[in-house]
DNA sequence: TGCACATATGAGCAGTCGCTCATATGTGCG
DNA sequence: CGCACATATGAGCGACTGCTCATATGTGCA
């Protein structure tokens, strides 16, 4: 392949910011704890201590992970008294899970 | 939430192996170098040195990443003489990228 | 066969990750 | 207000990641 072709191919690739944002999103999804959290939240809204209860983790560990998920706009929060309820922020995550599972299941 | 409800919710969640496989797949996608490699391969089949040329990386670095992608069944190989050509192994990756970009673009 | 090229692999190092533990912030209620 | 509860945050530790550099494996050709 000529270096001239490198240039032509490069011009059609994803931009650096897109690549970074995409990788960042997948990185957040690439951890069993966060997958489990998102799986739970795809079924019901839940507060931190209940998430911890369901998943068998400390509230602190869950809170740390939720911060990441919040920063990535994967979950949103709603305060009700002392508790803060978490829910999925958009439907793309469910789509990503479904598509990811399809890939996984054909191994 | 009662501990009885924990049990009910838990029963409907993804199995541990599914969670592990899903997280593993996303983890592989969660790196800019691998995203760039897959982006290139979504447009054309390419051998290691040309991938390195396009991406401005050493052939060794590319080869290390390709091994991961191979193990995860995200790319497949075809030998032609001394060169080994890499291509996407299935269409789900393109779908995952598209879905991921949709999420990213609404930030 | 022997040499050059293409790719793969292993060791090792700097940077990152996910947890725990301690502590801070924020809210409701007496 | 003052205390208990719910959540968030920071430091720090062991485990892991992605690269480089050196080396091994595999292929084509004289």
GROMACS .gro file of C-alpha atoms (C1' of nucleotides) in nm:
model
  274
    1UNK     CA    1   0.000   0.000   0.000
    2UNK     CA    2   0.141   0.339  -0.099
    3UNK     CA    3   0.178   0.626   0.148
    4UNK     CA    4  -0.053   0.816  -0.085
    5UNK     CA    5  -0.326   0.564  -0.007
    6UNK     CA    6  -0.261   0.611   0.363
    7UNK     CA    7  -0.364   0.973   0.319
    8UNK     CA    8  -0.678   0.886   0.127
    9UNK     CA    9  -0.786   0.625   0.383
   10UNK     CA   10  -0.706   0.850   0.679
   11UNK     CA   11  -0.934   1.120   0.546
   12UNK     CA   12  -1.238   0.895   0.579
   13UNK     CA   13  -1.173   0.772   0.932
   14UNK     CA   14  -1.346   0.881   1.252
   15UNK     CA   15  -1.216   1.207   1.397
   16UNK     CA   16  -0.988   1.195   1.700
   17UNK     CA   17  -1.259   1.334   1.932
   18UNK     CA   18  -1.509   1.077   1.807
   19UNK     CA   19  -1.260   0.796   1.859
   20UNK     CA   20  -1.183   0.923   2.209
   21UNK     CA   21  -1.549   0.959   2.305
   22UNK     CA   22  -1.636   0.619   2.163
   23UNK     CA   23  -1.350   0.443   2.340
   24UNK     CA   24  -1.435   0.624   2.662
   25UNK     CA   25  -1.795   0.504   2.648
   26UNK     CA   26  -1.693   0.146   2.581
   27UNK     CA   27  -1.433   0.164   2.855
   28UNK     CA   28  -1.704   0.258   3.104
   29UNK     CA   29  -1.910  -0.040   2.986
   30UNK     CA   30  -1.607  -0.268   3.006
   31UNK     CA   31  -1.628  -0.366   3.371
   32UNK     CA   32  -1.843  -0.637   3.528
   33UNK     CA   33  -1.955  -0.424   3.820
   34UNK     CA   34  -2.080  -0.145   3.595
   35UNK     CA   35  -2.244  -0.390   3.357
   36UNK     CA   36  -2.429  -0.541   3.652
   37UNK     CA   37  -2.535  -0.197   3.776
   38UNK     CA   38  -2.665  -0.101   3.434
   39UNK     CA   39  -2.838  -0.436   3.396
   40UNK     CA   40  -3.025  -0.378   3.722
   41UNK     CA   41  -3.113  -0.021   3.625
   42UNK     CA   42  -3.245  -0.140   3.288
   43UNK     CA   43  -3.518  -0.315   3.490
   44UNK     CA   44  -3.589  -0.070   3.769
   45UNK     CA   45  -3.486   0.261   3.916
   46UNK     CA   46  -3.299   0.210   4.246
   47UNK     CA   47  -3.118   0.399   4.522
   48UNK     CA   48  -2.754   0.343   4.614
   49UNK     CA   49  -2.798   0.120   4.916
   50UNK     CA   50  -3.046  -0.105   4.736
   51UNK     CA   51  -2.813  -0.135   4.440
   52UNK     CA   52  -2.542  -0.233   4.686
   53UNK     CA   53  -2.779  -0.485   4.844
   54UNK     CA   54  -2.877  -0.647   4.516
   55UNK     CA   55  -2.519  -0.666   4.392
   56UNK     CA   56  -2.353  -0.759   4.719
   57UNK     CA   57  -2.121  -0.459   4.721
   58UNK     CA   58  -2.050  -0.178   4.966
   59UNK     CA   59  -2.242   0.147   4.911
   60UNK     CA   60  -1.907   0.320   4.872
   61UNK     CA   61  -1.796   0.096   4.587
   62UNK     CA   62  -2.132   0.142   4.415
   63UNK     CA   63  -2.118   0.518   4.461
   64UNK     CA   64  -1.774   0.536   4.305
   65UNK     CA   65  -1.894   0.348   3.999
   66UNK     CA   66  -2.213   0.551   3.975
   67UNK     CA   67  -2.007   0.867   3.955
   68UNK     CA   68  -1.835   0.732   3.645
   69UNK     CA   69  -2.169   0.634   3.494
   70UNK     CA   70  -2.308   0.979   3.573
   71UNK     CA   71  -2.010   1.154   3.413
   72UNK     CA   72  -2.059   0.947   3.100
   73UNK     CA   73  -2.428   1.038   3.095
   74UNK     CA   74  -2.524   0.673   3.116
   75UNK     CA   75  -2.740   0.720   3.426
   76UNK     CA   76  -2.938   1.008   3.572
   77UNK     CA   77  -3.036   1.081   3.930
   78UNK     CA   78  -3.349   1.185   4.116
   79UNK     CA   79  -3.342   1.281   4.480
   80UNK     CA   80  -3.623   1.170   4.710
   81UNK     CA   81  -3.553   1.276   5.066
   82UNK     CA   82  -3.223   1.133   5.179
   83UNK     CA   83  -3.209   0.879   4.902
   84UNK     CA   84  -3.090   0.933   4.548
   85UNK     CA   85  -3.249   0.715   4.285
   86UNK     CA   86  -3.054   0.613   3.978
   87UNK     CA   87  -3.197   0.522   3.639
   88UNK     CA   88  -3.067   0.471   3.287
   89UNK     CA   89  -3.028   0.805   3.114
   90UNK     CA   90  -3.102   0.696   2.758
   91UNK     CA   91  -3.207   0.391   2.559
   92UNK     CA   92  -2.884   0.346   2.369
   93UNK     CA   93  -2.735   0.146   2.654
   94UNK     CA   94  -3.004  -0.119   2.623
   95UNK     CA   95  -2.935  -0.130   2.250
   96UNK     CA   96  -2.562  -0.160   2.313
   97UNK     CA   97  -2.620  -0.444   2.558
   98UNK     CA   98  -2.843  -0.628   2.313
   99UNK     CA   99  -2.594  -0.586   2.030
  100UNK     CA  100  -2.305  -0.683   2.257
  101UNK     CA  101  -2.486  -0.995   2.372
  102UNK     CA  102  -2.551  -1.095   2.011
  103UNK     CA  103  -2.179  -1.082   1.944
  104UNK     CA  104  -2.100  -1.273   2.262
  105UNK     CA  105  -2.352  -1.546   2.196
  106UNK     CA  106  -2.210  -1.648   1.862
  107UNK     CA  107  -1.876  -1.758   2.006
  108UNK     CA  108  -3.665  -0.235   4.946
  109UNK     CA  109  -3.698  -0.572   5.122
  110UNK     CA  110  -3.436  -0.843   5.099
  111UNK     CA  111  -3.715  -1.058   4.954
  112UNK     CA  112  -3.734  -0.819   4.660
  113UNK     CA  113  -3.358  -0.847   4.616
  114UNK     CA  114  -3.410  -1.215   4.548
  115UNK     CA  115  -3.689  -1.153   4.299
  116UNK     CA  116  -3.489  -0.889   4.108
  117UNK     CA  117  -3.171  -1.097   4.109
  118UNK     CA  118  -3.348  -1.385   3.944
  119UNK     CA  119  -3.417  -1.178   3.631
  120UNK     CA  120  -3.068  -1.038   3.585
  121UNK     CA  121  -2.805  -1.143   3.332
  122UNK     CA  122  -2.611  -1.456   3.428
  123UNK     CA  123  -2.256  -1.418   3.557
  124UNK     CA  124  -2.103  -1.564   3.239
  125UNK     CA  125  -2.311  -1.326   3.025
  126UNK     CA  126  -2.204  -1.030   3.235
  127UNK     CA  127  -1.840  -1.138   3.214
  128UNK     CA  128  -1.851  -1.190   2.838
  129UNK     CA  129  -2.029  -0.862   2.779
  130UNK     CA  130  -1.787  -0.663   2.994
  131UNK     CA  131  -1.493  -0.836   2.829
  132UNK     CA  132  -1.617  -0.738   2.483
  133UNK     CA  133  -1.671  -0.376   2.584
  134UNK     CA  134  -1.333  -0.368   2.753
  135UNK     CA  135  -1.168  -0.466   2.428
  136UNK     CA  136  -1.356  -0.186   2.251
  137UNK     CA  137  -1.264   0.060   2.526
  138UNK     CA  138  -0.927   0.172   2.397
  139UNK     CA  139  -0.854   0.437   2.136
  140UNK     CA  140  -0.593   0.231   1.954
  141UNK     CA  141  -0.829  -0.064   1.913
  142UNK     CA  142  -1.118   0.162   1.812
  143UNK     CA  143  -0.897   0.314   1.544
  144UNK     CA  144  -0.787  -0.028   1.421
  145UNK     CA  145  -1.148  -0.146   1.399
  146UNK     CA  146  -1.253   0.177   1.230
  147UNK     CA  147  -0.991   0.123   0.960
  148UNK     CA  148  -1.087  -0.242   0.918
  149UNK     CA  149  -1.453  -0.146   0.884
  150UNK     CA  150  -1.349   0.022   0.558
  151UNK     CA  151  -1.085  -0.213   0.420
  152UNK     CA  152  -0.897  -0.531   0.489
  153UNK     CA  153  -0.531  -0.453   0.570
  154UNK     CA  154  -0.204  -0.620   0.670
  155UNK     CA  155  -0.016  -0.540   0.991
  156UNK     CA  156   0.246  -0.306   0.853
  157UNK     CA  157  -0.008  -0.102   0.658
  158UNK     CA  158  -0.228  -0.073   0.967
  159UNK     CA  159   0.079   0.050   1.151
  160UNK     CA  160   0.148   0.296   0.869
  161UNK     CA  161  -0.204   0.435   0.862
  162UNK     CA  162  -0.221   0.470   1.239
  163UNK     CA  163   0.134   0.587   1.301
  164UNK     CA  164   0.220   0.299   1.534
  165UNK     CA  165   0.491   0.034   1.542
  166UNK     CA  166   0.403  -0.303   1.386
  167UNK     CA  167   0.471  -0.458   1.726
  168UNK     CA  168   0.216  -0.241   1.905
  169UNK     CA  169  -0.042  -0.314   1.635
  170UNK     CA  170   0.029  -0.686   1.649
  171UNK     CA  171  -0.020  -0.694   2.024
  172UNK     CA  172  -0.359  -0.527   1.991
  173UNK     CA  173  -0.460  -0.748   1.700
  174UNK     CA  174  -0.402  -1.052   1.915
  175UNK     CA  175  -0.658  -0.923   2.163
  176UNK     CA  176  -0.903  -0.850   1.884
  177UNK     CA  177  -0.847  -1.197   1.742
  178UNK     CA  178  -0.901  -1.363   2.080
  179UNK     CA  179  -1.229  -1.173   2.115
  180UNK     CA  180  -1.334  -1.286   1.769
  181UNK     CA  181  -1.364  -0.926   1.654
  182UNK     CA  182  -1.125  -0.970   1.361
  183UNK     CA  183  -1.024  -1.261   1.141
  184UNK     CA  184  -0.706  -1.323   0.947
  185UNK     CA  185  -0.610  -1.435   0.599
  186UNK     CA  186  -0.254  -1.513   0.505
  187UNK     CA  187  -0.120  -1.406   0.165
  188UNK     CA  188   0.245  -1.493   0.133
  189UNK     CA  189   0.439  -1.324   0.411
  190UNK     CA  190   0.164  -1.084   0.495
  191UNK     CA  191  -0.139  -1.149   0.712
  192UNK     CA  192  -0.450  -0.953   0.628
  193UNK     CA  193  -0.694  -0.855   0.899
  194UNK     CA  194  -1.065  -0.787   0.855
  195UNK     CA  195  -1.367  -0.747   1.080
  196UNK     CA  196  -1.502  -1.085   1.180
  197UNK     CA  197  -1.869  -0.995   1.208
  198UNK     CA  198  -2.110  -0.709   1.152
  199UNK     CA  199  -2.202  -0.654   1.515
  200UNK     CA  200  -1.900  -0.432   1.567
  201UNK     CA  201  -2.020  -0.185   1.307
  202UNK     CA  202  -2.358  -0.186   1.481
  203UNK     CA  203  -2.196  -0.132   1.818
  204UNK     CA  204  -1.992   0.158   1.680
  205UNK     CA  205  -2.300   0.318   1.529
  206UNK     CA  206  -2.499   0.278   1.849
  207UNK     CA  207  -2.206   0.402   2.056
  208UNK     CA  208  -2.165   0.709   1.838
  209UNK     CA  209  -2.534   0.787   1.874
  210UNK     CA  210  -2.491   0.794   2.249
  211UNK     CA  211  -2.176   1.002   2.226
  212UNK     CA  212  -2.326   1.257   1.991
  213UNK     CA  213  -2.610   1.353   2.219
  214UNK     CA  214  -2.384   1.486   2.494
  215DT     C1'  215   1.991  -2.384   0.226
  216DG     C1'  216   2.051  -1.905   0.378
  217DC     C1'  217   1.906  -1.445   0.406
  218DA     C1'  218   1.554  -1.072   0.423
  219DC     C1'  219   1.109  -0.950   0.528
  220DA     C1'  220   0.641  -0.986   0.791
  221DT     C1'  221   0.443  -1.099   1.199
  222DA     C1'  222   0.414  -1.281   1.679
  223DT     C1'  223   0.558  -1.315   2.143
  224DG     C1'  224   0.779  -1.224   2.606
  225DA     C1'  225   0.969  -0.928   2.968
  226DG     C1'  226   0.944  -0.519   3.187
  227DC     C1'  227   0.808  -0.040   3.298
  228DA     C1'  228   0.493   0.370   3.363
  229DG     C1'  229   0.032   0.473   3.399
  230DT     C1'  230  -0.449   0.342   3.514
  231DC     C1'  231  -0.833   0.091   3.764
  232DG     C1'  232  -1.142  -0.072   4.132
  233DC     C1'  233  -1.163  -0.155   4.566
  234DT     C1'  234  -1.140  -0.038   5.097
  235DC     C1'  235  -1.123   0.265   5.471
  236DA     C1'  236  -1.172   0.713   5.659
  237DT     C1'  237  -1.404   1.130   5.619
  238DA     C1'  238  -1.704   1.498   5.424
  239DT     C1'  239  -2.152   1.662   5.256
  240DG     C1'  240  -2.637   1.669   5.254
  241DT     C1'  241  -3.115   1.566   5.430
  242DG     C1'  242  -3.505   1.453   5.775
  243DC     C1'  243  -3.668   1.445   6.223
  244DG     C1'  244  -3.685   1.491   6.724
  245DC     C1'  245  -2.996   2.290   6.668
  246DG     C1'  246  -2.812   1.803   6.699
  247DC     C1'  247  -2.809   1.341   6.575
  248DA     C1'  248  -2.879   0.948   6.250
  249DC     C1'  249  -2.896   0.804   5.801
  250DA     C1'  250  -2.782   0.822   5.277
  251DT     C1'  251  -2.454   0.937   4.966
  252DA     C1'  252  -2.012   1.135   4.790
  253DT     C1'  253  -1.529   1.191   4.794
  254DG     C1'  254  -1.016   1.134   4.873
  255DA     C1'  255  -0.602   0.864   4.968
  256DG     C1'  256  -0.378   0.466   4.895
  257DC     C1'  257  -0.287  -0.026   4.772
  258DG     C1'  258  -0.267  -0.444   4.463
  259DA     C1'  259  -0.388  -0.575   4.005
  260DC     C1'  260  -0.396  -0.489   3.533
  261DT     C1'  261  -0.289  -0.240   3.066
  262DG     C1'  262  -0.040  -0.070   2.655
  263DC     C1'  263   0.365   0.038   2.507
  264DT     C1'  264   0.885  -0.052   2.382
  265DC     C1'  265   1.265  -0.334   2.300
  266DA     C1'  266   1.458  -0.774   2.217
  267DT     C1'  267   1.380  -1.206   2.022
  268DA     C1'  268   1.130  -1.597   1.807
  269DT     C1'  269   0.854  -1.791   1.433
  270DG     C1'  270   0.713  -1.822   0.969
  271DT     C1'  271   0.738  -1.734   0.458
  272DG     C1'  272   0.950  -1.627  -0.020
  273DC     C1'  273   1.325  -1.612  -0.308
  274DA     C1'  274   1.808  -1.633  -0.482
   0.00000   0.00000   0.00000
